[in-house]
Amino acid sequence: MIADAFTAERIGAAWLRAALAPYSDFGRRIDDAANAAGLPDAVRARERCATILRLAAALDADGAARVRAALRTVPDPLPIVSRARAGDPLGDVDFYELGRFADALDAVARAWTQAGGAPDDLPASPPIAALLAPGRSGGTGFYLDDAFDPVLADARETMAEADARVEREHARLAVEVADELGFMPAGEEFVIVREQHAGPLPHGVRVVRETPAYRLCALERDIPALLAETERDGERRMLAAEEERVRRELADGIARERDAIVAATVRLGELDCALARVALVHRFGGCIPTFDDGIFALEDATFAPLAEALATEGRTYTPLSIEVRPTAVLTGPNMGGKSAALALCGFIALCVAAGVPPPARSVTLPLLRRVVWIGGGDADRVRLLSAFATEVVRARDALADDARPALILVDEYARTTGPREGRALLVALVEALARRPHTVALIATHFEHVAEVAGVQHLWVTGAARAALDGIVAGDLHDALAALAGAMDYRIIPAGPEAASGSDAIALARILGLPAPLIARASDAYES
Amino acid sequence: MNGALLDAALACGSSVIVVGTAKNVGKTVTFNALRDAAEARDLRYALTSIGRDGEPADALDGREKPRIRVPRGSVVALPEELVPRSPALEILELGERSALGRIVFARARLATTCEIGGPPSARAVRATIDRLRAFCDGPVFVDGAIDRIAPLAGGDDAIVVATGGASGATVERVADVAADVVARLRTAAYDPARDGAAPLRLPAALDALTAEALLAEPPQTVVVGDPTRIAVRGRLFARLAQHVALRCERALRVVACTTSPDGPGGGLDPVALVRAVAHATGLPAFDVLAGVRA
């Protein structure tokens, strides 16, 4: 879905992006691939939503959260598998990581089952665990154990015997010089303090390194000792070669399972992305959208970012229903939710494009490719444009691109100029939008009779009864807003002759705490 | 002799960090002496480093350095790139990232020698020591670095200060340097009953500028977070300590010094050096090669 930064900010795109952010690298890869592939067609979009709703119905919310948490801990095996596939040697840390991957897959599977998920939705476990099993007898670690190949056991035993022979030879040599040194030298190298042994070293002792205070010495090896060391070094090389051979065979086995491992990671990624959407459905509900070119209709739809923000304030969001065929002007009182209704429409379009079942009882909309928001913004300081100039330029650009099916949301266009010319500009814009092909447009305004003049649908926010507004006592802002929310009827209905006129601006200003003399003067001025 | 050093260290903590007053003062020799003493008692132990250690030659000056032996059954924390391929280690867990890859916790199934290195941050070093304690019943030995003492903070390790001819041309100079380092690291814990109820608490490091400001109008007591936050040295530190009761929230446990008489200018008298360092620092001092203690 194409939405510039200004539009995205208005319709909650960042909120949705954060809510859908995958927990795992696998999920991020799936996300990236989906973004690169572009928007789905109607059939695919409906299938995606149906899948999410099926999962949401099957999984309990806490369980789904636990599956996501388990996904977060799955290490990415693909760099290791790719190296194995290319014939690069793998190390024991690589095998340890692959073991962790196998364990993490098991953990995801357990969490999935506990959450009520169907086994068919899980990735098939590649046989990594079986390949690595001989090295994981100690639990979660990895050791290139003798159990991988009996030759390893033989090589290690032979090396231990060779080590022991060297030790015996060194012990023999040490005994031969001990009397002359006055102590029994230990280890391959030992220190002689010059102060304690200033004279010549005994035959059989050589200096490795010396300092003014010490001489670091080693025993001079004779033929039997050198033979024992040579043999030990050979056994070490043999063991190293055997260990590398076993690692190579293990790596070959991993490489052979490459396709199964890749498939498992792809499924994990899909699961990660799906569970992000399931979490939204668990919080806000969702439906399968219906696609129809000439209508944008929402029934009991929720603008989730606003619902979440209100909830943190202890307030409740009222789901909205609206039907736009395909161009409508929305009027009504201040603080009645006109801008929120526009944002809701954009948000729902985003959800559908992102494969999120839109949070509503039902949704019917065209297959949209673009959302544009015009108006309601500040001056564009980067381009040195005033608020008026900014929205005019946005309107110009939106009208210039008529190739893609678009949802165009217009909020208080031309409110910053003189009301007579402003209204005239808005009428012209509405007429142009109504003529524009493949376009749904919703235009919120306080200008009167725009819909009638432009010949488009007129919708109205029901608002609060005047008596209800007059009954609210001005005071603490938080309390006033809560009382106002309780009094306000946010329903959007077709505007008929019985629809109230005016914006309730003066009554609302009183509730919001404007001083009483100002309110009284404003009322007088309005009446006169 | 090395057993006495190990006893002094383990009496104060299950992990021992060796720091040096300069490069080439026998820090790794001290580290190996502690390990030898543990091996002589059949203790399984764990190893790691705050810097990169165990390489055949010093990365800075090319001098030959002692290798780190890893005996069978011991546990080591080292960066992924330094894990020896043979004989294979048992990989237990992966930890923080370092410049040489993730820190690998591994157990030696067969004796080997390797380079060891540690994680980059003080917090990660502390986490690494904690994990090593979980993997090993025996002591944890940490080859430290004088220019990276931040990891000393927040732990209950025993600290051994290695000093030697590389930090001074005379016995007296080496002893003075050791005394300066030890005095800073042994800054006493703040005690309201002794030090007064309204000390000046420094939230940041005590640097030279702060020290000069304090000396201009000395408060009775100054409290820093821990001794690693004291960045002043030498005479400035001595003057400050003379005029101000310098205290810390969390004290460190400096338990002993080791000495190495070798230096670029030649060798110092090992016995005289051990005695001078013990006298100047008030700590037991050991020359682990000469087998001298004071």
PDB file of N, CA and C in Angstrom, chain A residues 140-177:
ATOM      1  N   THR A 140      22.179 -29.801  26.674  1.00  0.00           N
ATOM      2  CA  THR A 140      21.978 -28.810  25.620  1.00  0.00           C
ATOM      3  C   THR A 140      23.275 -28.420  24.912  1.00  0.00           C
ATOM      4  N   GLY A 141      24.400 -28.873  25.394  1.00  0.00           N
ATOM      5  CA  GLY A 141      25.667 -28.493  24.780  1.00  0.00           C
ATOM      6  C   GLY A 141      25.992 -29.344  23.568  1.00  0.00           C
ATOM      7  N   PHE A 142      27.245 -29.288  23.139  1.00  0.00           N
ATOM      8  CA  PHE A 142      27.678 -30.145  22.037  1.00  0.00           C
ATOM      9  C   PHE A 142      29.124 -30.543  22.255  1.00  0.00           C
ATOM     10  N   TYR A 143      29.386 -31.832  22.034  1.00  0.00           N
ATOM     11  CA  TYR A 143      30.768 -32.331  22.074  1.00  0.00           C
ATOM     12  C   TYR A 143      30.943 -33.336  20.941  1.00  0.00           C
ATOM     13  N   LEU A 144      32.083 -33.222  20.283  1.00  0.00           N
ATOM     14  CA  LEU A 144      32.372 -34.147  19.183  1.00  0.00           C
ATOM     15  C   LEU A 144      32.722 -35.504  19.813  1.00  0.00           C
ATOM     16  N   ASP A 145      31.682 -36.152  20.235  1.00  0.00           N
ATOM     17  CA  ASP A 145      31.838 -37.317  21.106  1.00  0.00           C
ATOM     18  C   ASP A 145      32.357 -38.543  20.354  1.00  0.00           C
ATOM     19  N   ASP A 146      32.958 -39.442  21.127  1.00  0.00           N
ATOM     20  CA  ASP A 146      33.425 -40.713  20.547  1.00  0.00           C
ATOM     21  C   ASP A 146      32.287 -41.449  19.856  1.00  0.00           C
ATOM     22  N   ALA A 147      31.056 -41.211  20.329  1.00  0.00           N
ATOM     23  CA  ALA A 147      29.909 -41.944  19.780  1.00  0.00           C
ATOM     24  C   ALA A 147      29.664 -41.625  18.307  1.00  0.00           C
ATOM     25  N   PHE A 148      30.210 -40.512  17.806  1.00  0.00           N
ATOM     26  CA  PHE A 148      30.040 -40.213  16.382  1.00  0.00           C
ATOM     27  C   PHE A 148      30.762 -41.240  15.519  1.00  0.00           C
ATOM     28  N   ASP A 149      31.904 -41.709  16.003  1.00  0.00           N
ATOM     29  CA  ASP A 149      32.706 -42.643  15.209  1.00  0.00           C
ATOM     30  C   ASP A 149      33.677 -43.347  16.158  1.00  0.00           C
ATOM     31  N   PRO A 150      33.685 -44.672  16.160  1.00  0.00           N
ATOM     32  CA  PRO A 150      34.596 -45.389  17.062  1.00  0.00           C
ATOM     33  C   PRO A 150      36.055 -44.995  16.833  1.00  0.00           C
ATOM     34  N   VAL A 151      36.376 -44.535  15.624  1.00  0.00           N
ATOM     35  CA  VAL A 151      37.758 -44.149  15.343  1.00  0.00           C
ATOM     36  C   VAL A 151      38.196 -42.996  16.250  1.00  0.00           C
ATOM     37  N   LEU A 152      37.235 -42.113  16.590  1.00  0.00           N
ATOM     38  CA  LEU A 152      37.560 -41.004  17.487  1.00  0.00           C
ATOM     39  C   LEU A 152      38.023 -41.522  18.839  1.00  0.00           C
ATOM     40  N   ALA A 153      37.274 -42.505  19.329  1.00  0.00           N
ATOM     41  CA  ALA A 153      37.629 -43.081  20.637  1.00  0.00           C
ATOM     42  C   ALA A 153      39.032 -43.680  20.581  1.00  0.00           C
ATOM     43  N   ASP A 154      39.312 -44.394  19.481  1.00  0.00           N
ATOM     44  CA  ASP A 154      40.641 -45.012  19.344  1.00  0.00           C
ATOM     45  C   ASP A 154      41.719 -43.941  19.305  1.00  0.00           C
ATOM     46  N   ALA A 155      41.463 -42.888  18.519  1.00  0.00           N
ATOM     47  CA  ALA A 155      42.474 -41.829  18.371  1.00  0.00           C
ATOM     48  C   ALA A 155      42.726 -41.140  19.702  1.00  0.00           C
ATOM     49  N   ARG A 156      41.659 -40.908  20.460  1.00  0.00           N
ATOM     50  CA  ARG A 156      41.833 -40.227  21.757  1.00  0.00           C
ATOM     51  C   ARG A 156      42.572 -41.122  22.749  1.00  0.00           C
ATOM     52  N   GLU A 157      42.262 -42.397  22.698  1.00  0.00           N
ATOM     53  CA  GLU A 157      42.939 -43.317  23.609  1.00  0.00           C
ATOM     54  C   GLU A 157      44.423 -43.415  23.254  1.00  0.00           C
ATOM     55  N   THR A 158      44.683 -43.491  21.962  1.00  0.00           N
ATOM     56  CA  THR A 158      46.079 -43.587  21.512  1.00  0.00           C
ATOM     57  C   THR A 158      46.844 -42.330  21.896  1.00  0.00           C
ATOM     58  N   MET A 159      46.176 -41.181  21.751  1.00  0.00           N
ATOM     59  CA  MET A 159      46.856 -39.936  22.103  1.00  0.00           C
ATOM     60  C   MET A 159      47.127 -39.864  23.602  1.00  0.00           C
ATOM     61  N   ALA A 160      46.167 -40.352  24.387  1.00  0.00           N
ATOM     62  CA  ALA A 160      46.371 -40.347  25.841  1.00  0.00           C
ATOM     63  C   ALA A 160      47.559 -41.229  26.209  1.00  0.00           C
ATOM     64  N   GLU A 161      47.671 -42.366  25.527  1.00  0.00           N
ATOM     65  CA  GLU A 161      48.812 -43.255  25.805  1.00  0.00           C
ATOM     66  C   GLU A 161      50.118 -42.583  25.407  1.00  0.00           C
ATOM     67  N   ALA A 162      50.093 -41.885  24.267  1.00  0.00           N
ATOM     68  CA  ALA A 162      51.307 -41.193  23.805  1.00  0.00           C
ATOM     69  C   ALA A 162      51.672 -40.074  24.777  1.00  0.00           C
ATOM     70  N   ASP A 163      50.672 -39.375  25.282  1.00  0.00           N
ATOM     71  CA  ASP A 163      50.900 -38.323  26.285  1.00  0.00           C
ATOM     72  C   ASP A 163      51.567 -38.915  27.521  1.00  0.00           C
ATOM     73  N   ALA A 164      51.043 -40.061  27.929  1.00  0.00           N
ATOM     74  CA  ALA A 164      51.571 -40.704  29.135  1.00  0.00           C
ATOM     75  C   ALA A 164      53.032 -41.108  28.926  1.00  0.00           C
ATOM     76  N   ARG A 165      53.355 -41.582  27.712  1.00  0.00           N
ATOM     77  CA  ARG A 165      54.748 -41.972  27.427  1.00  0.00           C
ATOM     78  C   ARG A 165      55.678 -40.766  27.518  1.00  0.00           C
ATOM     79  N   VAL A 166      55.210 -39.646  26.981  1.00  0.00           N
ATOM     80  CA  VAL A 166      56.019 -38.413  27.044  1.00  0.00           C
ATOM     81  C   VAL A 166      56.224 -38.011  28.500  1.00  0.00           C
ATOM     82  N   GLU A 167      55.129 -38.106  29.275  1.00  0.00           N
ATOM     83  CA  GLU A 167      55.223 -37.756  30.702  1.00  0.00           C
ATOM     84  C   GLU A 167      56.269 -38.631  31.385  1.00  0.00           C
ATOM     85  N   ARG A 168      56.255 -39.895  31.050  1.00  0.00           N
ATOM     86  CA  ARG A 168      57.218 -40.820  31.680  1.00  0.00           C
ATOM     87  C   ARG A 168      58.641 -40.449  31.279  1.00  0.00           C
ATOM     88  N   GLU A 169      58.831 -40.121  30.000  1.00  0.00           N
ATOM     89  CA  GLU A 169      60.173 -39.746  29.531  1.00  0.00           C
ATOM     90  C   GLU A 169      60.635 -38.474  30.233  1.00  0.00           C
ATOM     91  N   HIS A 170      59.716 -37.483  30.351  1.00  0.00           N
ATOM     92  CA  HIS A 170      60.079 -36.235  31.034  1.00  0.00           C
ATOM     93  C   HIS A 170      60.418 -36.495  32.496  1.00  0.00           C
ATOM     94  N   ALA A 171      59.677 -37.378  33.104  1.00  0.00           N
ATOM     95  CA  ALA A 171      59.937 -37.701  34.509  1.00  0.00           C
ATOM     96  C   ALA A 171      61.323 -38.336  34.652  1.00  0.00           C
ATOM     97  N   ARG A 172      61.645 -39.191  33.682  1.00  0.00           N
ATOM     98  CA  ARG A 172      62.973 -39.829  33.733  1.00  0.00           C
ATOM     99  C   ARG A 172      64.077 -38.774  33.606  1.00  0.00           C
ATOM    100  N   LEU A 173      63.901 -37.861  32.647  1.00  0.00           N
ATOM    101  CA  LEU A 173      64.914 -36.817  32.444  1.00  0.00           C
ATOM    102  C   LEU A 173      65.013 -35.911  33.668  1.00  0.00           C
ATOM    103  N   ALA A 174      63.846 -35.632  34.290  1.00  0.00           N
ATOM    104  CA  ALA A 174      63.842 -34.748  35.467  1.00  0.00           C
ATOM    105  C   ALA A 174      64.617 -35.378  36.607  1.00  0.00           C
ATOM    106  N   VAL A 175      64.415 -36.661  36.791  1.00  0.00           N
ATOM    107  CA  VAL A 175      65.133 -37.364  37.867  1.00  0.00           C
ATOM    108  C   VAL A 175      66.634 -37.268  37.637  1.00  0.00           C
ATOM    109  N   GLU A 176      67.046 -37.336  36.348  1.00  0.00           N
ATOM    110  CA  GLU A 176      68.479 -37.331  36.034  1.00  0.00           C
ATOM    111  C   GLU A 176      69.155 -36.014  36.413  1.00  0.00           C
ATOM    112  N   VAL A 177      68.389 -34.875  36.397  1.00  0.00           N
ATOM    113  CA  VAL A 177      69.027 -33.580  36.695  1.00  0.00           C
ATOM    114  C   VAL A 177      68.659 -33.038  38.078  1.00  0.00           C
TER     115      VAL A 177
END
